[in-house]
Amino acid sequence: MNFKSPNRDMRSCKFILLFATTFILSLSIVFLANFILDPNGQYLNKFYFYESYLADQLIKYKNIALSPGSYNDRKFIEFYTVKSKYKPNLIIVGSSVSQEISSEFLSTRLLNLSLAGSTIEDIIAISTLVLNENNYKINNIIIGIDYKMLTQDSEIISKYCSLKNIFPDVDKNLKINLGRDCDFQVNKITGIFSISLLKQSVGQIIKYLYHNTVGIPHDISAERLKKYYIINKDGSAVFDLVHHDNLAVNNFDRNYISSSHFISEFKLEQLRILINYLSSKEITTTVYLAPISPSLWSKRSNNYLLLNEKKIIAKLSKTPNTKIFGSFNPEAVNCSPKEFHDTGHAKLDCIKKALSKNNI
Amino acid sequence: MPVVFAGFFLISIKNHQRGIAWLGFASFFFYGYLNIYALPIIGLSILVNYWFSKQLYKPANKNRQLLLFSIVINLLALGYFKYANFFIANTNTLRSLIGMNSIEYLNIALPIGISFYTFSQIAFLIDTYQGKVKELNFLNYILFVTFFPHLLAGPILHYKQIMPQFLDPKNFSIDSEKIKLGIIIFTIGLAKKLLIADALGDYANFLFDQHEDDLTPTFLTAWIGSITYTFQLYFDFSGYSDMAVGLSLFFGILIPFNFNSPFKSTSIIDFWQKWHISLTKYVNEYLYTPITLKFMRFGQEKPQPIETIYSLIVPTMVVFLILGLWHGASWNFVIFGAMHGLFIVINHLWRKFFPNFNKACKQKQPYKITKKVGFWALTFISVNLSFVMFRAKDIATAMNIYKGMFDVETAFNFSEMTINTNQLNLQILLLITICFILVIYMPNTSELTFKNQLAKKKFSIKGSAGAIIIGLLFSACVLMLKNNNLFLYYKF
């Protein structure tokens, strides 16, 4: 191939110049969008937080429907906890297994801050956040532990990292535990050019412009809304767990096959330290070990679950002001297959039984 | 990179050899940056091989024994670093059968790119012995081996492909046309890697990592997962190769493309002429031809089936078993090689016993369609099946996935297909469809940049629109960069 000719050179130079301009311009747009909109509050931290808006909505309407994945649930909890004037006696932290526990169920003023896919670090971060807020005077705390939360590779990195501001040890723990960083939230310099941050930034604009559609998810059909959601009097809606999609049962079962099932001593130790800390603040902790469905129990080799349970009980029973209720084993708490939404989430009847089984 | 680029052309103004030295130093620096402990190994390898080359270069010293000895030394080094623990593992299996204690594994880290630079140097030794090497210069030799764009994952270069370019004075001044082409080719390679291969990786990993135990995937999960990996490997490796070509062009050096639309192939022979071309050429020149010539002697004047065994089956199988093992120290790779050896043998026998079919394909419409669709599908499926063995952690996992691939009963079980992959469904099907369109209907990088541009074809990148498209594509790639964007072929 002949590369040289004066005309070609001119055209090549123009091509290179245009290429470089496009590249610099594109990156500048991303830089500015991420910096100004700042969806994770790393840079300007002023513009707009969708989660803050959601927290206001929840405080105002008491009940709102949220499309999963459309918001950062950790961030949402942070705003809600700070803004809410509600005075609970009890808070609940933990994963989705404890999300269903309500004030009516326990006949007390409670604030349920459980998060789907919670890690032990989430629990520590949220508990610390609540304790640091002056308006909360908590005497009791329930920690909902699912069978995989304390296992070796339980991790929800991106969500967990959103709490970095409240829980400064996030980076350190991730490094020790998983050998990883908090994605873009750690590196402010390269993060500013992150496409995932840009996606969030664009999302912020859309949410800012169309936030009035929040209340009822706008991306579902009327039929689906009627079938799967409970519509509240004020027009907001909540997901109706009675109509859990059957497919989700299969999905859930398979989701955890790759997990390393054995308990992480490091995570268990973190939980113990947290409970000790709570105890020093005169808070009684109830650890709730959430049962899994009999079908999942029979499918999985359950020896490791029993072993894990024994380890948790042995470790935490020595901590002051601590009660341990429930079991991963559905038979141990007399829960039948019908008392589960899916393979990992017990219904209230089963939760009630589990919370009456005292291990220590 | 900008420092290396500017340094090369500034230093080369006064002295070309210093420019070569600068590039060699930069290549060593990059290599050492990836793994400092591997630096002495490549250094020693270069020194030893250069010494052998010097001996073989002397006209009076055409010593065949010395050539064989130098090749053996290289293979021993490669064997030690790459296959010692594999050998120990197999020995231990045998020892356990007769109740003997296991031998301890060696603590060896595989130096990155060792297979590539060892093969390149063996080729250089043979070329020197055969008198093809016209000039021997230590600095040029260092750069020939270490030239960073191709050092880690090829292409495997021959002396004649690169050395004359180091000697050409034109290559020591900035050529905007080459840089422009370099930018285009590099960006296409980067996009292949970051926008396609990495996006496919999650799905492929899902199949291969989640079905290691007795959990057999369903028919659709197995096929979608395996096709996903086939495309991941292609876009990852060809992406790397394109980037190597693009980077080289910044320095005025044109290294050969390693892929030529392999998934357009309608036979497995055709596939190997288009997939990892530098390895195929290497194997053909330095292994297949000499081995075939050796074995053909045994088959001479024997009945045709015996002659076929010696002239075709034995050499093909031997070469492909070596080729499989070259990829890594595992029985999976041996079986991968054996599968391809078998496919090639069948392909040759088909051509031998049904010669009229090929002629008919060129003339009659129904045959043409059969060849285009049927043979293409057969080739693709064969390659796809072999890549399951290539990717699986062990033979048991591969067999488990094969079981799913042939479990037709679950073919219409769509709900099971969606397991665990919340985004599987449309997203992955869309990605696979895009991949099929790209590999079957679109021109490859070489065609986009060289051939089509010269022939003024529809798909070529030029003008302002081309610059903006490439600029946007490059930006998208940079924005997608993560710390863990490793290339699959690094480990080979």
XYZ file of C-alpha atoms in Angstrom, chain A residues 1-4 8-16 18-19 22-24 26-27 30 181 183 193-196 198 247 250-251 254-258 300, chain B residues 174-181 183-184 187 210 213 215 249 415-416 418-420 450 454 461-464 466-468 470-472 474-475 478-480:
74
model
C 0.000 0.000 0.000
C 1.258 3.433 -0.917
C 0.985 5.680 2.086
C 2.626 8.820 0.773
C -3.523 12.150 1.236
C -1.369 13.723 3.936
C -3.662 16.740 4.097
C -6.702 14.525 4.343
C -5.044 12.355 6.962
C -4.119 15.364 9.094
C -7.685 16.664 8.855
C -8.970 13.232 9.821
C -6.674 13.048 12.852
C -11.335 15.857 13.642
C -10.913 12.571 15.477
C -14.532 14.616 18.665
C -12.785 12.625 21.348
C -11.956 15.629 23.532
C -17.129 13.798 24.001
C -15.061 13.409 27.131
C -19.214 13.450 30.025
C -12.406 -0.999 45.382
C -15.813 1.210 41.695
C -15.299 9.890 33.018
C -17.273 6.810 33.953
C -20.046 5.847 31.592
C -22.021 4.267 34.412
C -23.030 9.261 33.071
C -40.713 -17.254 37.712
C -36.945 -20.399 39.995
C -34.693 -17.422 39.634
C -30.586 -20.599 40.987
C -29.258 -17.219 41.955
C -27.200 -18.484 44.817
C -25.802 -21.642 43.379
C -22.430 -20.103 42.749
C -29.334 -27.825 48.783
C 6.012 10.540 11.047
C 3.548 9.415 8.402
C 0.086 10.904 8.971
C -1.588 8.364 6.687
C -0.213 5.501 8.739
C -1.210 7.247 11.964
C -4.710 7.809 10.640
C -4.992 4.121 9.732
C -6.116 5.241 14.878
C -8.935 3.598 12.927
C -10.183 1.999 17.736
C -22.314 -21.901 37.147
C -21.156 -29.259 39.367
C -26.221 -28.809 37.363
C 1.260 1.673 12.491
C -38.705 -20.195 31.595
C -35.700 -22.272 32.650
C -33.978 -17.235 31.976
C -32.399 -18.597 35.132
C -30.255 -16.236 37.053
C -7.182 -1.252 3.423
C -8.635 1.174 -2.106
C -14.013 4.675 6.900
C -13.034 8.015 5.432
C -13.796 11.719 5.423
C -15.173 13.884 8.201
C -15.492 8.660 9.418
C -13.320 10.766 11.738
C -16.310 11.700 13.909
C -14.137 6.814 15.036
C -13.774 9.666 17.546
C -17.099 8.798 19.159
C -12.958 5.745 20.796
C -14.615 7.953 23.417
C -12.385 5.046 26.918
C -15.498 5.587 28.995
C -15.967 1.839 29.251
